[in-house]
Coordinates of C-alpha atoms in Angstrom, one line a residue:
M233 CA -0.5 36.5 -30.4
F234 CA -4.1 35.3 -30.0
A235 CA -5.2 38.3 -27.9
K236 CA -8.0 39.3 -30.2
R237 CA -9.3 35.9 -31.1
Q238 CA -12.8 34.8 -30.4
D239 CA -13.5 32.9 -27.2
F240 CA -14.5 29.3 -28.2
S241 CA -16.7 27.0 -26.4
F242 CA -17.1 23.2 -26.6
D243 CA -20.2 21.9 -25.0
G244 CA -21.6 19.4 -27.4
I245 CA -21.3 17.4 -30.6
E246 CA -22.2 20.4 -32.7
N247 CA -18.8 22.0 -32.0
L248 CA -16.7 19.0 -32.9
P249 CA -15.3 20.4 -36.1
L250 CA -13.6 23.3 -34.2
L251 CA -12.2 21.0 -31.6
A252 CA -11.1 18.5 -34.3
V253 CA -8.9 21.1 -35.9
I254 CA -7.3 22.1 -32.6
A255 CA -6.9 18.4 -31.7
A256 CA -5.1 17.6 -34.9
F257 CA -2.8 20.7 -34.5
V258 CA -2.0 19.6 -30.9
G259 CA -1.3 16.1 -32.0
L260 CA 1.3 17.3 -34.5
L261 CA 2.8 19.7 -32.0
V262 CA 3.1 17.1 -29.3
G263 CA 4.5 14.6 -31.9
F264 CA 7.3 17.1 -32.6
V265 CA 8.0 17.6 -28.8
V266 CA 8.1 13.8 -28.1
I267 CA 10.3 13.2 -31.2
G268 CA 12.7 15.9 -29.8
F269 CA 12.7 14.2 -26.4
R270 CA 13.4 10.8 -27.8
A271 CA 16.1 12.2 -30.1
C272 CA 17.8 13.8 -27.1
I273 CA 17.9 10.5 -25.3
E274 CA 19.2 8.6 -28.3
F275 CA 21.8 11.2 -29.3
G276 CA 23.0 11.6 -25.7
T277 CA 23.4 7.8 -25.2
K278 CA 25.2 7.4 -28.5
F279 CA 27.4 10.5 -28.1
L280 CA 28.3 10.2 -24.4
L281 CA 28.3 6.4 -24.0
R282 CA 28.9 5.1 -27.5
V283 CA 26.1 2.6 -27.3
E284 CA 22.6 2.4 -28.6
S285 CA 19.7 3.6 -26.4
D286 CA 18.9 1.2 -23.5
Q287 CA 21.8 -1.1 -24.3
F288 CA 23.8 -0.4 -21.1
E289 CA 24.9 -4.1 -20.7
R290 CA 27.6 -3.4 -23.3
L291 CA 29.4 -0.9 -21.1
E292 CA 32.2 -1.7 -18.6
P293 CA 31.0 -2.7 -15.1
L294 CA 32.3 0.5 -13.5
W295 CA 30.0 2.5 -15.8
H296 CA 27.1 0.3 -14.6
F297 CA 27.7 1.6 -11.1
L298 CA 28.5 5.2 -11.9
L299 CA 25.9 6.1 -14.5
P300 CA 22.7 6.0 -12.4
I301 CA 24.5 7.9 -9.7
A302 CA 25.4 10.6 -12.3
G303 CA 21.8 10.6 -13.5
S304 CA 20.5 11.2 -9.9
L305 CA 23.1 13.9 -9.4
V306 CA 22.0 15.8 -12.4
A307 CA 18.4 15.5 -11.2
V308 CA 19.4 16.7 -7.8
A309 CA 21.2 19.7 -9.3
L310 CA 18.1 20.7 -11.3
F311 CA 16.1 20.1 -8.1
F312 CA 18.0 22.7 -6.2
V313 CA 17.6 25.3 -9.0
L314 CA 13.8 25.0 -9.0
R315 CA 11.2 26.1 -6.4
R316 CA 9.3 23.4 -4.5
E317 CA 6.2 23.7 -6.6
S318 CA 8.2 23.3 -9.8
R319 CA 9.8 20.0 -8.8
I320 CA 6.6 17.9 -9.3
V321 CA 6.5 16.0 -12.6
G322 CA 5.1 12.9 -14.2
I323 CA 1.6 11.4 -14.6
V324 CA 0.5 12.0 -11.1
H325 CA 1.3 15.8 -11.5
V326 CA -0.7 15.7 -14.8
L327 CA -3.7 14.1 -13.1
E328 CA -3.5 16.6 -10.2
R329 CA -3.5 19.5 -12.6
F330 CA -6.2 17.9 -14.8
N331 CA -8.4 17.9 -11.7
S332 CA -7.8 21.7 -11.1
A333 CA -10.1 24.4 -12.3
D334 CA -8.3 25.7 -15.4
V335 CA -6.0 22.7 -16.1
K336 CA -3.0 25.0 -16.5
M337 CA 0.3 23.2 -16.7
P338 CA 3.3 25.2 -15.3
I339 CA 6.2 25.6 -17.7
R340 CA 8.9 25.2 -15.1
N341 CA 7.7 21.7 -14.3
A342 CA 7.6 20.8 -18.0
A343 CA 11.2 22.1 -18.4
Y344 CA 12.4 20.0 -15.5
Q345 CA 10.5 17.0 -16.9
F346 CA 12.2 17.4 -20.3
I347 CA 15.7 18.1 -19.2
G348 CA 15.8 16.0 -16.1
G349 CA 13.9 13.1 -17.7
A350 CA 16.2 13.0 -20.8
L351 CA 19.4 13.1 -18.7
A352 CA 18.1 10.6 -16.2
L353 CA 17.3 8.1 -19.0
I354 CA 20.6 8.8 -20.8
F355 CA 22.4 7.9 -17.6
G356 CA 20.5 4.7 -17.1
V357 CA 18.1 5.6 -14.2
S358 CA 15.6 2.7 -14.0
G359 CA 12.4 4.1 -15.5
G360 CA 10.5 4.8 -18.7
R361 CA 10.1 7.7 -21.1
E362 CA 6.3 7.6 -21.3
G363 CA 5.8 9.5 -18.0
P364 CA 7.8 12.5 -19.4
A365 CA 6.0 12.1 -22.8
I366 CA 2.6 12.4 -21.1
H367 CA 3.7 15.4 -19.0
L368 CA 5.1 17.2 -22.1
G369 CA 2.0 16.4 -24.1
A370 CA -0.2 17.8 -21.4
W371 CA 1.9 21.0 -21.1
T372 CA 2.0 21.6 -24.8
S373 CA -1.8 21.1 -25.2
S374 CA -2.6 23.2 -22.2
F375 CA -0.5 26.0 -23.5
V376 CA -2.2 25.9 -26.9
A377 CA -5.7 25.7 -25.4
H378 CA -5.1 28.7 -23.2
Q379 CA -3.6 30.7 -26.1
F380 CA -6.9 30.1 -27.9
R381 CA -8.8 31.2 -24.8
L382 CA -11.0 28.1 -24.8
T383 CA -13.6 27.6 -22.1
H384 CA -12.2 25.4 -19.3
N385 CA -14.2 22.4 -20.2
S386 CA -12.8 22.7 -23.7
V387 CA -9.3 23.1 -22.3
R388 CA -9.8 19.8 -20.4
V389 CA -10.6 18.0 -23.7
I390 CA -7.6 19.5 -25.5
V391 CA -5.2 18.6 -22.6
A392 CA -6.6 15.0 -22.9
C393 CA -5.7 15.1 -26.6
G394 CA -2.2 16.2 -25.7
I395 CA -1.8 13.3 -23.2
T396 CA -3.1 10.9 -25.9
A397 CA -0.7 12.2 -28.4
G398 CA 2.2 11.9 -26.0
I399 CA 1.6 8.2 -25.4
A400 CA 0.9 7.6 -29.1
A401 CA 4.2 9.3 -30.1
S402 CA 6.2 7.6 -27.3
F403 CA 5.4 4.0 -28.3
N404 CA 3.5 4.4 -31.6
I405 CA 0.4 2.9 -30.1
P406 CA -2.4 5.3 -31.1
I407 CA -5.4 3.1 -30.2
A408 CA -4.1 2.1 -26.8
A409 CA -3.3 5.8 -26.2
V410 CA -6.9 6.8 -26.8
V411 CA -8.3 4.1 -24.5
F412 CA -5.7 4.9 -21.8
T413 CA -6.8 8.5 -21.7
M414 CA -10.4 7.6 -21.5
E415 CA -9.9 4.9 -18.8
V416 CA -7.3 6.8 -16.6
V417 CA -7.6 10.5 -17.3
M418 CA -11.1 11.4 -18.6
L419 CA -12.8 8.5 -16.7
E420 CA -15.7 8.5 -19.3
F421 CA -16.5 7.3 -22.8
T422 CA -18.4 9.9 -24.8
I423 CA -18.4 10.5 -28.6
A424 CA -17.8 14.2 -28.0
T425 CA -14.4 13.4 -26.5
F426 CA -13.6 10.2 -28.3
L427 CA -13.2 11.7 -31.7
P428 CA -10.8 14.5 -30.8
L429 CA -8.6 12.0 -29.0
M430 CA -8.5 9.7 -32.0
L431 CA -7.6 12.5 -34.3
A432 CA -4.8 13.7 -31.9
A433 CA -3.5 10.2 -31.6
F434 CA -3.5 9.7 -35.4
A435 CA -1.7 13.0 -36.0
A436 CA 1.1 12.2 -33.5
A437 CA 1.5 8.6 -34.5
A438 CA 1.5 9.5 -38.2
L439 CA 4.3 12.1 -37.6
V440 CA 6.4 9.7 -35.5
S441 CA 6.0 6.9 -38.1
L442 CA 7.9 9.2 -40.6
I443 CA 11.0 9.1 -38.2
Y444 CA 10.8 5.7 -36.5
P445 CA 9.9 2.3 -38.0
T446 CA 6.3 1.2 -37.7
S447 CA 7.1 -2.5 -37.6
P448 CA 6.1 -4.3 -34.3
V449 CA 8.5 -3.7 -31.4
F450 CA 8.0 -7.3 -30.2
E451 CA 8.9 -9.3 -33.3
L452 CA 8.2 -13.0 -32.9
S453 CA 10.2 -15.9 -34.4
P454 CA 8.9 -16.9 -37.8
G455 CA 6.1 -19.5 -37.6
M456 CA 5.5 -18.9 -33.9
A457 CA 1.9 -19.9 -33.1
L458 CA 0.1 -17.9 -30.4
H459 CA -3.2 -19.7 -30.6
D460 CA -2.0 -22.7 -28.6
W461 CA -2.4 -21.8 -24.9
N462 CA -3.5 -23.5 -21.8
A463 CA -6.3 -21.7 -19.8
L464 CA -5.1 -22.9 -16.4
M465 CA -1.6 -21.7 -17.2
V466 CA -2.9 -18.3 -18.4
V467 CA -4.8 -17.9 -15.1
G468 CA -1.7 -19.0 -13.2
T469 CA 0.3 -16.4 -15.1
G470 CA -2.2 -13.7 -14.2
I471 CA -2.1 -14.7 -10.5
A472 CA 1.7 -14.6 -10.5
V473 CA 1.7 -11.2 -12.3
G474 CA -0.9 -9.9 -9.8
I475 CA 1.4 -10.9 -6.9
F476 CA 4.4 -9.1 -8.4
A477 CA 2.3 -6.1 -9.4
S478 CA 1.1 -5.8 -5.8
L479 CA 4.7 -5.9 -4.7
F480 CA 5.6 -3.2 -7.3
K481 CA 2.9 -0.9 -6.0
Y482 CA 3.8 -1.5 -2.4
E483 CA 7.5 -0.7 -3.1
I484 CA 6.6 2.5 -5.0
E485 CA 4.3 3.7 -2.2
F486 CA 7.0 2.8 0.4
F487 CA 9.7 4.8 -1.3
S488 CA 7.2 7.7 -2.0
D489 CA 6.2 7.9 1.7
L490 CA 9.7 7.4 3.1
K491 CA 10.6 10.3 5.4
I492 CA 14.2 9.5 6.0
G493 CA 16.4 12.4 5.0
R494 CA 15.6 15.1 2.5
V495 CA 14.1 14.6 -1.0
W496 CA 17.4 15.2 -2.8
Q497 CA 19.1 12.7 -0.5
R498 CA 16.5 10.0 -1.3
M499 CA 16.9 10.7 -5.0
L500 CA 20.7 10.3 -4.7
A501 CA 20.2 7.1 -2.6
A502 CA 18.0 5.7 -5.4
G503 CA 20.7 6.3 -7.9
L504 CA 23.3 4.7 -5.6
L505 CA 21.0 1.6 -5.1
T506 CA 20.4 1.3 -8.8
G507 CA 24.2 1.5 -9.5
A508 CA 25.0 -1.1 -6.8
I509 CA 22.4 -3.5 -8.3
A510 CA 23.6 -2.8 -11.9
L511 CA 27.2 -4.0 -10.9
I512 CA 25.7 -7.5 -10.8
L513 CA 22.6 -7.1 -13.0
P514 CA 23.2 -4.4 -15.6
Q515 CA 19.8 -5.3 -17.2
V516 CA 18.1 -3.1 -14.5
L517 CA 19.4 0.1 -16.1
G518 CA 17.2 2.3 -18.1
M519 CA 13.8 1.0 -19.3
G520 CA 15.1 -2.5 -20.0
W521 CA 13.4 -2.5 -23.4
D522 CA 16.2 -4.5 -25.1
T523 CA 15.8 -7.3 -22.5
A524 CA 12.1 -7.6 -23.1
V525 CA 12.5 -7.5 -26.9
A526 CA 15.2 -10.3 -26.7
L527 CA 12.9 -12.4 -24.5
V528 CA 10.0 -12.1 -26.8
A529 CA 12.2 -13.0 -29.8
G530 CA 13.6 -16.0 -27.9
E531 CA 17.1 -14.7 -28.0
S532 CA 17.8 -14.6 -24.3
E533 CA 15.6 -17.5 -23.1
A534 CA 18.4 -20.0 -23.6
N535 CA 20.8 -17.9 -21.6
F536 CA 18.4 -17.1 -18.7
T537 CA 17.8 -19.7 -16.0
I538 CA 14.7 -19.6 -13.8
A539 CA 16.7 -18.5 -10.8
F540 CA 18.5 -15.8 -12.8
L541 CA 15.2 -14.4 -14.2
L542 CA 13.5 -14.4 -10.9
T543 CA 16.5 -12.5 -9.4
L544 CA 16.4 -10.0 -12.3
I545 CA 12.7 -9.4 -11.8
L546 CA 13.1 -8.7 -8.1
A547 CA 16.1 -6.4 -8.8
K548 CA 14.3 -4.5 -11.5
L549 CA 11.2 -4.1 -9.2
L550 CA 13.4 -2.7 -6.4
A551 CA 15.5 -0.3 -8.6
T552 CA 12.5 1.0 -10.6
S553 CA 10.4 1.5 -7.4
A554 CA 13.2 3.4 -5.7
C555 CA 13.8 5.7 -8.7
I556 CA 10.1 6.5 -9.2
G557 CA 9.3 6.7 -5.5
S558 CA 12.2 9.0 -4.7
G559 CA 10.9 11.5 -7.3
L560 CA 13.3 11.1 -10.2
P561 CA 11.7 12.4 -13.4
V562 CA 11.1 9.0 -15.1
G563 CA 7.9 7.0 -15.9
M564 CA 6.6 3.6 -14.9
I565 CA 4.7 2.3 -17.9
G566 CA 7.7 1.2 -19.9
P567 CA 9.3 -0.7 -17.0
S568 CA 5.8 -2.3 -16.2
I569 CA 5.8 -3.7 -19.7
V570 CA 9.3 -5.0 -19.4
L571 CA 8.6 -6.5 -15.9
G572 CA 5.5 -8.2 -17.3
V573 CA 7.4 -9.8 -20.1
M574 CA 10.0 -11.1 -17.6
I575 CA 7.3 -12.5 -15.2
G576 CA 5.3 -14.1 -18.0
T577 CA 8.5 -15.6 -19.5
L578 CA 9.4 -16.9 -16.0
C579 CA 5.9 -18.6 -15.8
G580 CA 6.5 -20.1 -19.3
M581 CA 9.9 -21.5 -18.3
V582 CA 8.4 -23.0 -15.1
E583 CA 5.7 -24.7 -17.2
S584 CA 8.3 -26.0 -19.7
S585 CA 10.6 -27.3 -16.9
V586 CA 7.6 -29.1 -15.2
L587 CA 5.9 -30.5 -18.3
G588 CA 8.9 -30.8 -20.5
S589 CA 7.9 -31.9 -24.0
G590 CA 4.3 -32.0 -22.8
S591 CA 4.1 -28.2 -23.0
N592 CA 2.6 -27.0 -26.3
T593 CA 2.6 -23.3 -25.5
P594 CA 5.6 -21.2 -26.6
T595 CA 7.2 -19.3 -23.7
V596 CA 6.8 -16.1 -25.7
V597 CA 3.0 -16.3 -25.3
Y598 CA 3.3 -16.1 -21.6
G599 CA 5.8 -13.3 -21.9
L600 CA 3.4 -11.1 -23.9
L601 CA 0.5 -12.1 -21.6
G602 CA 2.6 -11.1 -18.7
A603 CA 3.0 -7.6 -20.2
V604 CA -0.7 -7.4 -20.6
A605 CA -1.5 -8.4 -17.1
M606 CA 1.2 -6.2 -15.5
L607 CA 0.0 -3.1 -17.3
G608 CA -3.6 -3.8 -16.5
A609 CA -2.9 -4.5 -12.8
T610 CA -0.6 -1.5 -12.1
L611 CA -2.5 1.2 -14.1
N612 CA -6.1 0.1 -13.6
A613 CA -6.5 0.3 -17.3
P614 CA -7.3 -3.2 -18.6
L615 CA -8.4 -2.3 -22.1
A616 CA -5.5 0.0 -22.7
A617 CA -3.1 -2.7 -21.4
L618 CA -4.5 -5.3 -23.8
L619 CA -4.4 -2.9 -26.8
T620 CA -0.9 -1.7 -25.9
V621 CA 0.6 -5.2 -26.2
V622 CA -1.5 -6.1 -29.3
E623 CA -0.2 -2.9 -31.0
L624 CA 3.4 -3.5 -29.9
S625 CA 3.4 -7.1 -31.1
G626 CA 0.8 -6.9 -34.0
E627 CA -0.7 -10.2 -32.7
L628 CA -4.5 -10.3 -32.5
D629 CA -4.3 -13.9 -31.2
L630 CA -3.4 -12.3 -27.8
V631 CA -6.9 -10.9 -27.3
L632 CA -8.7 -13.9 -26.0
P633 CA -6.1 -15.1 -23.5
G634 CA -5.3 -11.5 -22.7
L635 CA -8.8 -10.9 -21.4
L636 CA -8.4 -13.9 -19.1
V637 CA -5.0 -13.0 -17.8
I638 CA -6.1 -9.4 -17.0
V639 CA -9.0 -10.6 -15.0
A640 CA -6.8 -13.0 -13.0
A641 CA -4.1 -10.4 -12.4
N642 CA -6.6 -7.7 -11.3
L643 CA -8.6 -10.0 -9.0
T644 CA -5.3 -11.0 -7.4
T645 CA -4.1 -7.4 -7.0
Y646 CA -7.4 -5.9 -5.8
G647 CA -9.2 -8.8 -4.3
L648 CA -6.4 -10.6 -2.5
F649 CA -4.0 -7.7 -1.7
G650 CA -6.3 -4.7 -1.8
R651 CA -3.8 -2.7 -3.9
R652 CA -5.4 0.1 -6.0
S653 CA -3.9 1.7 -9.1
I654 CA -0.7 3.5 -8.3
F655 CA -2.1 6.7 -9.7
V656 CA -5.2 6.5 -7.4
S657 CA -2.9 5.8 -4.4
R658 CA -0.7 8.8 -5.1
M659 CA -3.7 11.1 -5.7
H660 CA -5.2 10.1 -2.4
S661 CA -1.8 10.7 -0.7
L662 CA -2.0 14.3 -2.1
G663 CA -5.5 14.7 -0.6
I664 CA -7.2 14.7 -4.0
P665 CA -10.4 12.6 -4.3
Y666 CA -9.8 10.3 -7.2
P667 CA -11.7 9.2 -9.3
P668 CA -14.1 12.1 -8.9
H669 CA -17.8 11.6 -8.4
P670 CA -19.9 11.5 -11.6
S671 CA -21.6 14.7 -10.7
V672 CA -18.3 16.4 -10.4
L673 CA -17.3 15.1 -13.8
Y674 CA -20.5 16.6 -15.2
L675 CA -19.8 20.0 -13.7
R676 CA -16.3 20.0 -15.1
R677 CA -17.3 19.2 -18.6
S678 CA -20.0 21.9 -18.7
S679 CA -19.2 25.5 -19.1
V680 CA -20.9 28.6 -17.7
R681 CA -21.3 30.0 -21.2
A682 CA -23.4 26.9 -22.3
C683 CA -25.6 27.0 -19.2
M684 CA -26.1 30.7 -18.5
D685 CA -29.2 32.7 -19.2
S686 CA -28.3 35.5 -21.7
R687 CA -31.7 37.3 -21.5
I688 CA -30.3 40.2 -19.4
K689 CA -30.6 44.0 -19.3
L690 CA -27.9 46.1 -17.7
M691 CA -29.0 49.1 -15.7
D692 CA -27.1 52.0 -14.1
Q693 CA -29.2 52.0 -10.9
S694 CA -31.7 49.9 -9.1
P695 CA -34.8 49.2 -11.3
S696 CA -38.0 50.8 -10.3
A697 CA -41.3 49.0 -10.2
T698 CA -42.1 50.4 -13.6
D699 CA -38.8 49.0 -15.0
R700 CA -39.6 45.5 -13.7
K701 CA -43.2 45.6 -15.0
E702 CA -42.0 46.6 -18.5
S703 CA -39.3 44.0 -18.5
S704 CA -41.7 41.2 -17.5
R705 CA -43.5 41.8 -20.8
D706 CA -40.4 41.5 -22.8
K707 CA -39.6 37.9 -23.7
D708 CA -36.0 38.8 -24.3
I709 CA -35.4 40.0 -20.8
A710 CA -35.4 37.7 -17.8
W711 CA -32.9 39.5 -15.5
L712 CA -32.2 43.1 -14.6
I713 CA -28.7 43.7 -13.4
H714 CA -27.1 46.8 -11.8
P715 CA -23.8 47.4 -10.0
Q716 CA -23.5 47.5 -6.3
S717 CA -19.7 47.8 -5.9
D718 CA -16.6 47.0 -8.0
N719 CA -17.2 43.2 -8.3
Q720 CA -20.7 42.9 -6.7
F721 CA -24.0 43.2 -8.5
L722 CA -27.6 43.0 -7.7
V723 CA -29.9 40.9 -10.0
H724 CA -33.6 41.0 -10.3
G725 CA -35.7 38.2 -11.8
T726 CA -38.5 39.4 -14.1
R727 CA -40.1 36.0 -14.7
E728 CA -42.3 33.9 -12.5
S729 CA -39.7 31.1 -12.6
N730 CA -37.0 33.4 -11.1
S731 CA -39.1 35.8 -9.1
Q732 CA -37.4 34.6 -5.9
F733 CA -34.3 36.5 -7.0
A734 CA -35.3 40.0 -6.0
S735 CA -32.3 42.2 -5.3
A736 CA -30.1 39.1 -5.0
R737 CA -26.4 39.7 -4.7
A738 CA -24.2 38.3 -7.5
S739 CA -20.5 38.1 -8.2
L740 CA -18.6 38.2 -11.4
L741 CA -17.2 35.0 -13.1
S742 CA -15.8 34.4 -16.5
S743 CA -18.1 32.5 -18.8
Q744 CA -15.0 30.4 -19.7
S745 CA -15.3 28.8 -16.3
S746 CA -16.8 25.4 -15.7
L747 CA -19.9 24.8 -13.6
E748 CA -17.7 23.4 -10.8
E749 CA -15.9 26.7 -10.7
A750 CA -19.2 28.5 -10.6
L751 CA -20.3 26.5 -7.5
T752 CA -17.0 27.2 -5.9
E753 CA -17.4 30.9 -6.5
M754 CA -20.9 30.9 -5.1
D755 CA -19.7 29.1 -2.0
T756 CA -16.8 31.4 -1.5
K757 CA -18.7 34.6 -2.0
K758 CA -21.8 33.3 -0.2
V759 CA -24.1 34.1 -3.2
D760 CA -26.6 32.1 -5.2
V761 CA -26.1 33.9 -8.5
V762 CA -23.1 34.7 -10.7
C763 CA -23.0 37.2 -13.5
A764 CA -21.0 35.7 -16.4
T765 CA -18.5 37.9 -18.2
Q766 CA -17.2 37.7 -21.7
S767 CA -13.8 36.5 -20.6
R768 CA -11.4 36.8 -17.6
S769 CA -9.9 40.0 -18.9
S770 CA -13.3 41.6 -19.7
H771 CA -16.0 42.7 -17.2
K772 CA -18.7 42.8 -19.9
I773 CA -21.6 40.9 -18.5
I774 CA -23.2 38.5 -21.0
G775 CA -25.4 36.2 -18.8
V776 CA -26.6 35.0 -15.4
L777 CA -26.2 31.6 -13.8
T778 CA -28.0 30.4 -10.6
R779 CA -27.1 27.8 -8.0
E780 CA -30.7 26.5 -8.5
Y781 CA -30.0 25.7 -12.1
I782 CA -26.8 23.8 -11.4
Q783 CA -28.5 21.8 -8.6
R784 CA -31.4 21.0 -10.9
M785 CA -28.9 19.7 -13.5
Q786 CA -27.2 17.5 -10.9
T787 CA -30.5 16.1 -9.8
K788 CA -31.4 15.3 -13.3
L789 CA -28.0 13.5 -13.8
V790 CA -28.6 11.4 -10.7
D791 CA -32.1 10.5 -11.8
D792 CA -30.8 9.5 -15.3
K793 CA -28.2 7.3 -13.7
Q794 CA -30.8 5.7 -11.5
H795 CA -33.1 5.0 -14.5
Q796 CA -30.1 3.4 -16.3
K797 CA -29.5 1.0 -13.4
E798 CA -33.2 0.0 -13.4

């Protein structure tokens, strides 16, 4: 379809218009995909169960037990159909592929994520829809970027746009989606990537707003004041959330690292455990969104005792951890918000029971702050967590106490319990260094095409002394290149600056590659020079890149960082 298109490169602010067009297109496309995913869940729940999505409490108790078991059985059936490498899904899979050379997302994994994730959520498996949305957004954008034959650093930006669009479309939180991608995925804030992400988020959220209502998800009671809050209680809420967040991370890691039985048996056991818990506490089924919305609106607070809410929190933690840790294709961001609302509400109820009429802070304030703290502590994305809850509630009064509660929760989680982000832990368990070193990030966001020296002259045979002398007088020629074997070439520097490269061996590498791939190629082939080709499918040489140049750029980056610290 795009076979004859030009190869595009994105290496600086001057190419933003091109990337902006692709980002907007990707945002719309991901929006359609996520709408389709959400529609499948809603239609399936209504058609099969005769209830609205995530309202499993209205079903008979027997269904509470059988549904998550059925959901895990469906996932197991799909599991057996797929090869081992196609069974990995979710945000950790996206991060793992994002740290690969070409950021290519396999279609079989995406298909499993769509079908398995939709069916699992229809049948009440304890988890969220944002993990599948992020995976589907990443696959869609990766497919588009590779069809356009973008350079690999440009592919990375477009995939980040897809991730942003997936989050924005899943919860209608475009600003938080941009910040989440920058904090967790890109790990950097630059204008050259910020603008495409914003445009992708806008396109996806605007499309979704045509289908789903844009009113705040967490609607407060009329006249509810959020500006009355107690700093000590906010800190206490943050500490309490930090404790539960640490437990949540520990349980997910425990179930992920569990080696009892085979993977499919652990998936089935997670469904069985969820069903057994749901016989007593059906609120653990699905994402639990309806429970969180009711708590924020004050509808369930009168019916929930402190003991019941504490039991529900522990049960939801266990069921969600088992489902995510066993490998069922569901996400953890939605349940983290729900758990945060529950924990924050619990703290508010404790304050009310202790102080009685002396408490001036509405319980709902602590519920929303709990959601902020839980997201920040589990995802290691404090700004994204704060903006998520602000966008979901439409309440700017949450910003000031939100900053305090996030600090308290993160200090508890990392300082007291030493628990890192669940994504970081899972990446390390896969043997992938995360987050990458700044120099690695630099190499990944720079392409061979932007850094190569295009002053070359191709020759059929080894250049003579006369050829070298004549070339040294031509300002447009810095390298003489001639073939040695099928994929090996000899390069000759004609300038004083590259005269050390006399008959140096060089291998071929696509100019679409990143500098990280160039270094890997040099190490693998034991050469210090690569000849850059037009594309992967073409052997036409268009430039030369040396190890010395890359190392010089890395040294400059370190020096710049040092100057910034000083």
